[in-house]
């Protein structure tokens, strides 16, 4: 991978040309008084486009309703083609476009990021395009391919912030980041380690200098130490419209790299038996996934993959196991660094929106004895029919992240926390409620 300096260097000629035009026109790029705010959406929150056809492949209601292809059309291939590793699969070429704004279908309506954009505009913020050559504006939505690793995404974010700062004028420009769900992990890494690759951060390297400085991090529905709901989705698949529409299958979700970063790999008590006692299960051990038949290692999922013959997407069984081992290793190492203090942490103000009002998966029941085998979560009959087990499996949170996970920051990040506020609503809905919007803008104005 090229260094951040090499990747950012490509913008210097552009920045020089922009500076010349601004100088000739007598206009200063730094005229905007507001510190720019950048919204970083969570996983699946950005539309994706196929550059070959120009059409969207993710981000409309129709994509979530049909075709019923188990999400195969958005899977990110696990490995390059075996006949020529230099080839790039068409689905690896997808491009991010813009956030999901709203979903509509036959009277059904679900607001996504539109209320947040409208609130910015109602308060006098001018929206800009962070991906443009001339990123003017006072608030932006960062578009990225959420199927790719957080390490890739933080480099893309740093490139675009650097370009925006260069366009705005001389000196180091401040920026505020509003980070939702998995984006909190991306933004925290940027604040602590810049765009350093994992190995360089582990070695204690200093981030390369950029033209921007993060002033504030606004963390909303952050699962800082992971969520066991991710294991449930990887194990069972997920529907985005409950009861209807397309199901994203286990094998499709298995290809989305950031999901593994959102597993609670640091917990030693994530599983319990029918007697309520904690089980010694390491979620970061790939052998446990095979042993318990989780995700693509379940007999039915493996049979479906074999029947459909989509090795171009899901590779071979051996390659799937190797991929899992790599993703779990990366996730564990990244989580360790985020939980630790960084020697290069700068003065960043942390602002947290938390939620404890929703019943949230906290632990799982694991049965693997003569009475049967299976993994059960909050809401399953095997748990909710026994009050004691239900109490063990469930805690307060936002429906995705338990409160303890939302609050789990490193010591230096806790010391940098300026404000923490509590709101109600689901994992995503808590971002766009009236109370949340008021608090977010008070954070920006603080």
Coordinates of C-alpha atoms in Angstrom, one line a residue:
X1 CA 0.0 0.0 0.0
X2 CA 1.3 3.5 -0.9
X3 CA 2.0 5.8 2.1
X4 CA -0.5 8.5 2.9
X5 CA 2.1 11.0 1.8
X6 CA 2.4 9.4 -1.7
X7 CA -1.4 9.2 -2.0
X8 CA -1.9 12.8 -0.8
X9 CA 0.8 14.1 -3.1
X10 CA -1.4 13.6 -6.1
X11 CA -3.5 16.6 -4.9
X12 CA -0.7 19.1 -4.7
X13 CA -0.8 20.1 -8.4
X14 CA -4.6 20.5 -8.1
X15 CA -4.3 22.5 -5.0
X16 CA -1.7 24.8 -6.7
X17 CA -4.0 25.4 -9.6
X18 CA -6.9 26.1 -7.3
X19 CA -4.8 28.6 -5.3
X20 CA -3.8 30.4 -8.5
X21 CA -7.5 30.7 -9.7
X22 CA -8.5 32.0 -6.3
X23 CA -5.6 34.5 -6.2
X24 CA -6.5 35.8 -9.7
X25 CA -10.1 36.1 -8.8
X26 CA -9.4 38.0 -5.6
X27 CA -11.3 35.4 -3.6
X28 CA -9.9 33.6 -0.5
X29 CA -10.8 29.9 -0.1
X30 CA -10.6 30.4 3.7
X31 CA -13.5 32.9 3.7
X32 CA -15.9 30.5 5.3
X33 CA -15.9 31.1 9.1
X34 CA -17.5 27.8 10.2
X35 CA -15.4 24.8 11.0
X36 CA -16.6 22.3 8.4
X37 CA -18.6 19.3 9.7
X38 CA -18.3 15.9 8.0
X39 CA -20.8 13.2 8.5
X40 CA -19.4 9.7 8.3
X41 CA -22.2 7.1 7.8
X42 CA -22.3 3.6 9.1
X43 CA -22.1 0.3 7.2
X44 CA -24.6 0.1 4.3
X45 CA -25.4 3.8 4.7
X46 CA -23.9 4.9 1.3
X47 CA -25.2 4.2 -2.1
X48 CA -23.0 2.0 -4.4
X49 CA -22.8 2.3 -8.2
X50 CA -21.5 0.0 -10.9
X51 CA -19.3 2.1 -13.1
X52 CA -19.7 -0.3 -16.0
X53 CA -23.5 0.4 -16.2
X54 CA -23.7 3.6 -14.3
X55 CA -26.6 2.2 -12.3
X56 CA -27.0 1.9 -8.6
X57 CA -26.5 -1.5 -7.0
X58 CA -27.3 -0.5 -3.5
X59 CA -29.2 2.4 -1.9
X60 CA -32.8 2.3 -3.1
X61 CA -35.9 0.6 -1.7
X62 CA -36.0 -1.6 -4.8
X63 CA -32.5 -3.0 -4.0
X64 CA -33.8 -4.1 -0.6
X65 CA -36.9 -5.7 -2.1
X66 CA -35.7 -7.4 -5.3
X67 CA -34.2 -9.3 -6.8
X68 CA -34.2 -12.0 -4.2
X69 CA -30.6 -12.9 -4.8
X70 CA -29.5 -13.2 -1.2
X71 CA -27.4 -10.0 -1.8
X72 CA -24.9 -11.8 -4.0
X73 CA -24.9 -8.8 -6.3
X74 CA -23.2 -6.6 -3.7
X75 CA -20.8 -9.2 -2.2
X76 CA -17.2 -8.1 -2.3
X77 CA -15.2 -11.1 -3.6
X78 CA -13.1 -12.8 -0.9
X79 CA -10.1 -13.5 -3.3
X80 CA -8.9 -12.5 -6.7
X81 CA -9.7 -14.9 -9.6
X82 CA -7.5 -18.0 -9.3
X83 CA -6.7 -18.0 -13.0
X84 CA -5.2 -14.5 -12.9
X85 CA -4.7 -12.8 -9.5
X86 CA -4.2 -9.5 -11.3
X87 CA -7.8 -9.4 -12.6
X88 CA -10.3 -7.3 -10.7
X89 CA -13.8 -8.7 -10.3
X90 CA -16.6 -6.4 -11.6
X91 CA -18.1 -6.2 -8.1
X92 CA -14.8 -5.0 -6.6
X93 CA -15.1 -2.0 -8.9
X94 CA -18.3 -0.6 -7.4
X95 CA -18.1 3.1 -6.4
X96 CA -19.6 5.0 -3.5
X97 CA -22.1 7.7 -4.5
X98 CA -23.9 9.5 -1.7
X99 CA -25.8 8.6 1.5
X100 CA -29.1 6.8 1.6
X101 CA -31.6 9.7 2.1
X102 CA -35.0 8.0 2.4
X103 CA -36.7 4.7 1.6
X104 CA -40.3 4.6 0.2
X105 CA -42.6 1.7 -0.8
X106 CA -46.4 1.5 -1.0
X107 CA -47.0 3.8 1.9
X108 CA -43.9 2.6 3.8
X109 CA -41.4 5.4 4.5
X110 CA -38.2 5.3 6.4
X111 CA -36.0 8.4 6.8
X112 CA -32.3 7.7 6.6
X113 CA -29.9 10.7 6.4
X114 CA -32.2 13.2 4.9
X115 CA -33.4 14.7 8.2
X116 CA -29.8 15.4 9.2
X117 CA -29.0 17.1 5.9
X118 CA -32.2 19.2 6.1
X119 CA -31.3 20.2 9.7
X120 CA -27.9 21.4 8.6
X121 CA -29.4 23.4 5.8
X122 CA -32.1 24.9 8.0
X123 CA -29.4 26.1 10.3
X124 CA -27.6 27.9 7.5
X125 CA -24.9 25.4 6.6
X126 CA -24.0 25.1 3.0
X127 CA -23.7 21.5 1.8
X128 CA -20.6 20.6 -0.2
X129 CA -19.2 17.6 -2.0
X130 CA -16.3 16.1 -0.2
X131 CA -15.3 14.1 -3.2
X132 CA -15.2 16.9 -5.7
X133 CA -12.0 18.7 -7.0
X134 CA -13.2 21.9 -5.3
X135 CA -14.9 20.8 -2.1
X136 CA -16.6 24.0 -1.1
X137 CA -19.1 23.9 1.7
X138 CA -19.7 23.9 5.4
X139 CA -21.0 20.4 5.9
X140 CA -20.3 17.2 3.9
X141 CA -21.3 13.6 3.8
X142 CA -18.3 11.2 3.4
X143 CA -19.1 8.5 0.8
X144 CA -17.2 5.3 1.0
X145 CA -17.5 1.6 0.0
X146 CA -18.6 0.2 3.3
X147 CA -17.7 -3.4 2.2
X148 CA -14.0 -2.6 2.4
X149 CA -11.9 -2.6 5.4
X150 CA -11.8 0.2 7.9
X151 CA -8.1 0.6 7.2
X152 CA -8.9 1.3 3.5
X153 CA -11.7 3.7 4.5
X154 CA -9.6 5.8 6.9
X155 CA -7.1 6.4 4.1
X156 CA -9.8 7.6 1.8
X157 CA -11.3 9.8 4.5
X158 CA -7.8 11.4 5.2
X159 CA -7.2 12.0 1.5
X160 CA -10.5 13.8 1.1
X161 CA -10.1 15.8 4.3
X162 CA -6.6 16.8 3.2
X163 CA -7.9 18.0 -0.2
X164 CA -10.7 20.0 1.4
X165 CA -8.3 21.6 3.8
X166 CA -5.9 22.5 1.0
X167 CA -8.7 24.0 -1.0
X168 CA -9.9 26.1 2.0
X169 CA -6.6 28.0 2.4
X170 CA -3.3 28.2 4.1
X171 CA -2.3 26.5 7.3
X172 CA -3.9 23.6 9.1
X173 CA -7.7 23.5 8.9
X174 CA -9.9 22.3 11.6
X175 CA -12.7 19.8 11.0
X176 CA -15.5 18.2 13.1
X177 CA -16.5 14.6 12.4
X178 CA -20.0 13.3 13.1
X179 CA -19.6 9.5 13.2
X180 CA -22.4 7.0 13.3
X181 CA -22.2 3.3 14.3
X182 CA -19.1 1.7 12.8
X183 CA -17.9 5.1 11.6
X184 CA -17.0 5.9 15.2
X185 CA -14.3 3.3 14.9
X186 CA -13.0 4.8 11.7
X187 CA -13.0 8.3 13.1
X188 CA -11.4 7.3 16.4
X189 CA -8.6 5.7 14.5
X190 CA -8.1 8.9 12.5
X191 CA -7.9 10.9 15.7
X192 CA -5.4 8.5 17.3
X193 CA -3.4 7.1 14.5
X194 CA -4.1 9.3 11.4
X195 CA -4.1 7.1 8.3
X196 CA -1.4 4.8 9.5
X197 CA -1.7 1.1 8.5
X198 CA -2.2 -1.3 11.4
X199 CA 1.4 -2.6 11.5
X200 CA 2.8 0.9 11.5
X201 CA 0.5 2.0 14.3
X202 CA 1.6 -1.1 16.3
X203 CA 5.2 -0.1 15.8
X204 CA 4.6 3.3 17.3
X205 CA 5.1 5.3 14.1
X206 CA 3.9 8.9 14.0
X207 CA 1.1 9.7 11.5
X208 CA 2.2 11.7 8.5
X209 CA 1.3 15.4 8.7
X210 CA -1.8 16.6 6.8
X211 CA -3.4 20.0 6.2
X212 CA -6.3 19.2 8.5
X213 CA -6.8 18.7 12.3
X214 CA -9.7 17.0 13.9
X215 CA -11.3 19.4 16.4
X216 CA -14.3 17.4 17.6
X217 CA -15.6 13.8 17.3
X218 CA -19.4 13.4 17.7
X219 CA -20.0 9.7 18.3
X220 CA -23.5 8.5 17.8
X221 CA -24.6 4.9 18.5
X222 CA -21.0 3.8 18.7
X223 CA -20.3 0.2 19.4
X224 CA -16.7 0.9 20.6
X225 CA -16.1 -2.6 22.0
X226 CA -18.4 -4.4 19.6
X227 CA -21.8 -5.9 19.4
X228 CA -22.9 -9.6 19.5
X229 CA -25.7 -8.6 17.2
X230 CA -23.1 -8.8 14.4
X231 CA -22.5 -12.5 15.1
X232 CA -26.3 -13.0 14.9
X233 CA -26.4 -11.4 11.5
X234 CA -23.3 -13.2 10.2
X235 CA -24.8 -16.4 11.5
X236 CA -28.4 -15.9 10.3
X237 CA -28.3 -13.2 7.6
X238 CA -30.3 -10.0 7.7
X239 CA -33.4 -8.4 6.2
X240 CA -33.4 -4.6 6.0
X241 CA -37.2 -4.5 5.6
X242 CA -38.6 -6.7 8.4
X243 CA -40.7 -9.7 7.1
X244 CA -40.4 -8.7 3.4
X245 CA -37.8 -8.0 0.8
X246 CA -34.4 -9.2 0.1
X247 CA -32.4 -11.1 2.7
X248 CA -28.7 -10.4 2.8
X249 CA -27.4 -14.0 3.3
X250 CA -24.7 -15.2 5.6
X251 CA -22.3 -15.5 2.8
X252 CA -22.9 -12.0 1.5
X253 CA -22.4 -10.5 5.0
X254 CA -19.3 -12.6 5.4
X255 CA -17.7 -10.5 2.6
X256 CA -18.3 -7.2 4.4
X257 CA -14.9 -6.6 6.0
X258 CA -15.9 -4.0 8.8
X259 CA -18.4 -6.4 10.4
X260 CA -15.6 -8.4 11.9
X261 CA -14.2 -5.2 13.6
X262 CA -17.6 -4.8 15.2
X263 CA -17.5 -8.2 17.0
X264 CA -16.9 -8.1 20.8
X265 CA -13.6 -10.0 20.5
X266 CA -12.3 -8.7 23.8
X267 CA -15.0 -10.3 25.9
X268 CA -14.4 -13.5 27.8
X269 CA -18.1 -13.8 29.0
X270 CA -19.9 -13.4 25.7
X271 CA -21.4 -16.9 25.9
X272 CA -23.2 -19.0 28.6
X273 CA -24.7 -22.4 28.9
X274 CA -28.2 -23.6 29.8
X275 CA -27.1 -23.5 33.5
X276 CA -26.3 -19.8 33.1
X277 CA -22.5 -20.2 33.6
X278 CA -20.1 -18.5 31.3
X279 CA -18.4 -20.6 28.7
X280 CA -14.8 -20.4 27.7
X281 CA -15.3 -19.4 24.0
X282 CA -12.9 -17.3 22.1
X283 CA -14.9 -15.4 19.4
X284 CA -11.7 -14.5 17.8
X285 CA -10.7 -18.1 17.2
X286 CA -11.7 -19.2 13.6
X287 CA -11.8 -22.8 14.9
X288 CA -14.7 -21.9 17.1
X289 CA -16.6 -20.7 14.0
X290 CA -16.1 -24.0 12.3
X291 CA -16.9 -26.0 15.5
X292 CA -20.1 -24.1 16.1
X293 CA -21.2 -23.9 12.5
X294 CA -21.3 -20.1 12.5
X295 CA -22.0 -18.1 9.3
X296 CA -20.5 -19.7 6.2
X297 CA -19.4 -22.7 8.2
X298 CA -22.9 -23.9 8.9
X299 CA -23.8 -27.0 7.0
X300 CA -26.8 -25.5 5.2
X301 CA -24.9 -22.3 4.2
X302 CA -22.0 -24.3 2.9
X303 CA -24.3 -26.6 0.9
X304 CA -25.9 -23.5 -0.7
X305 CA -22.6 -22.0 -1.6
X306 CA -21.4 -25.3 -3.1
X307 CA -24.7 -25.7 -5.0
X308 CA -24.6 -22.2 -6.5
X309 CA -20.9 -22.5 -7.5
X310 CA -20.1 -18.9 -6.8
X311 CA -16.4 -19.4 -6.1
X312 CA -15.8 -16.1 -7.9
X313 CA -17.4 -14.4 -4.9
X314 CA -17.0 -16.8 -2.0
X315 CA -13.9 -18.7 -3.0
X316 CA -13.2 -22.2 -1.6
X317 CA -13.8 -23.5 1.9
X318 CA -10.1 -23.3 2.7
X319 CA -9.9 -19.7 1.4
X320 CA -13.0 -18.7 3.4
X321 CA -11.3 -20.1 6.5
X322 CA -8.1 -18.2 5.7
X323 CA -10.0 -15.0 5.1
X324 CA -11.8 -15.4 8.5
X325 CA -8.5 -15.9 10.3
X326 CA -7.1 -12.8 8.7
X327 CA -10.1 -10.6 9.4
X328 CA -10.3 -11.8 13.1
X329 CA -6.6 -11.1 13.5
X330 CA -6.9 -7.6 12.0
X331 CA -10.0 -6.9 14.1
X332 CA -8.4 -8.0 17.4
X333 CA -5.2 -6.0 16.8
X334 CA -7.1 -2.8 15.8
X335 CA -9.4 -3.1 18.8
X336 CA -6.3 -3.4 21.0
X337 CA -4.9 -0.2 19.6
X338 CA -8.2 1.7 19.9
X339 CA -8.6 0.6 23.6
X340 CA -5.0 1.8 24.3
X341 CA -3.7 5.4 24.6
X342 CA -1.9 6.7 21.5
X343 CA 1.4 8.6 21.9
X344 CA 0.3 10.8 19.1
X345 CA -3.2 11.8 20.2
X346 CA -3.9 15.5 19.8
X347 CA -6.4 17.7 21.5
X348 CA -9.7 16.4 20.2
X349 CA -13.0 17.0 22.0
X350 CA -15.3 14.0 22.3
X351 CA -19.0 14.4 22.3
X352 CA -21.2 11.2 22.9
X353 CA -24.8 10.5 22.2
X354 CA -25.8 7.3 24.2
X355 CA -28.9 5.2 24.5
X356 CA -29.8 2.6 27.1
X357 CA -33.6 2.4 26.4
X358 CA -33.7 -0.5 23.9
X359 CA -33.5 -4.2 24.7
X360 CA -30.1 -5.2 23.2
X361 CA -28.3 -8.4 22.6
X362 CA -25.5 -8.6 25.1
X363 CA -24.6 -12.3 25.4
X364 CA -25.6 -15.6 23.6
X365 CA -26.7 -19.0 24.8
X366 CA -24.5 -21.7 23.3
X367 CA -25.5 -25.3 23.4
X368 CA -23.0 -27.9 22.2
X369 CA -23.7 -31.1 24.2
X370 CA -25.8 -34.3 23.9
X371 CA -29.0 -32.2 24.2
X372 CA -28.3 -30.5 20.9
X373 CA -26.2 -27.8 19.3
X374 CA -27.1 -24.2 18.6
X375 CA -26.4 -20.5 19.2
X376 CA -29.3 -18.4 20.6
X377 CA -29.8 -14.7 21.0
X378 CA -32.2 -12.2 22.7
X379 CA -35.7 -12.8 21.3
X380 CA -35.2 -16.5 20.6
X381 CA -37.7 -18.9 22.4
X382 CA -34.8 -20.8 24.0
X383 CA -33.9 -17.6 25.9
X384 CA -37.1 -15.6 26.4
X385 CA -38.9 -18.6 27.8
X386 CA -36.5 -18.6 30.8
X387 CA -36.4 -15.3 32.7
X388 CA -33.0 -16.0 34.1
X389 CA -31.5 -16.7 30.7
X390 CA -33.2 -13.6 29.2
X391 CA -31.6 -11.5 31.9
X392 CA -28.2 -12.9 31.1
X393 CA -28.6 -12.4 27.4
X394 CA -30.0 -8.9 27.3
X395 CA -29.0 -5.5 28.5
X396 CA -29.9 -1.9 27.9
X397 CA -28.5 -0.2 24.8
X398 CA -29.6 1.1 21.4
X399 CA -30.8 -2.2 20.0
X400 CA -27.4 -2.9 18.5
X401 CA -24.7 -1.8 21.0
X402 CA -25.0 -2.3 24.7
X403 CA -24.4 0.8 26.8
X404 CA -21.1 -0.6 28.1
X405 CA -19.9 -0.8 24.5
X406 CA -21.1 2.7 23.7
X407 CA -19.0 4.0 26.6
X408 CA -15.9 2.0 26.1
X409 CA -13.1 4.4 25.2
X410 CA -9.4 4.5 26.1
X411 CA -8.3 6.5 29.1
X412 CA -7.1 9.5 27.0
X413 CA -10.4 9.5 25.1
X414 CA -12.4 9.5 28.3
X415 CA -10.3 12.4 29.5
X416 CA -11.0 14.2 26.2
X417 CA -14.8 13.7 26.6
X418 CA -16.5 17.1 26.8
X419 CA -20.1 16.1 27.0
X420 CA -22.2 12.9 27.1
X421 CA -25.9 13.0 26.5
X422 CA -28.6 10.3 26.5
X423 CA -31.3 10.0 23.9
X424 CA -33.9 7.3 23.0
X425 CA -34.5 5.5 19.8
X426 CA -33.1 2.6 17.9
X427 CA -29.5 2.2 16.8
X428 CA -30.0 4.4 13.7
X429 CA -33.1 6.3 14.7
X430 CA -31.4 7.9 17.6
X431 CA -29.3 9.9 15.1
X432 CA -32.3 11.7 13.5
X433 CA -34.7 12.3 16.3
X434 CA -35.6 15.9 17.3
X435 CA -33.8 15.7 20.6
X436 CA -30.7 14.1 19.0
X437 CA -30.5 16.8 16.3
X438 CA -30.7 19.6 18.9
X439 CA -27.9 18.0 20.9
X440 CA -25.7 17.4 17.9
X441 CA -25.9 21.0 16.8
X442 CA -25.3 22.2 20.4
X443 CA -22.1 20.0 20.3
X444 CA -21.0 21.7 17.1
X445 CA -21.6 25.1 18.6
X446 CA -20.0 24.3 21.9

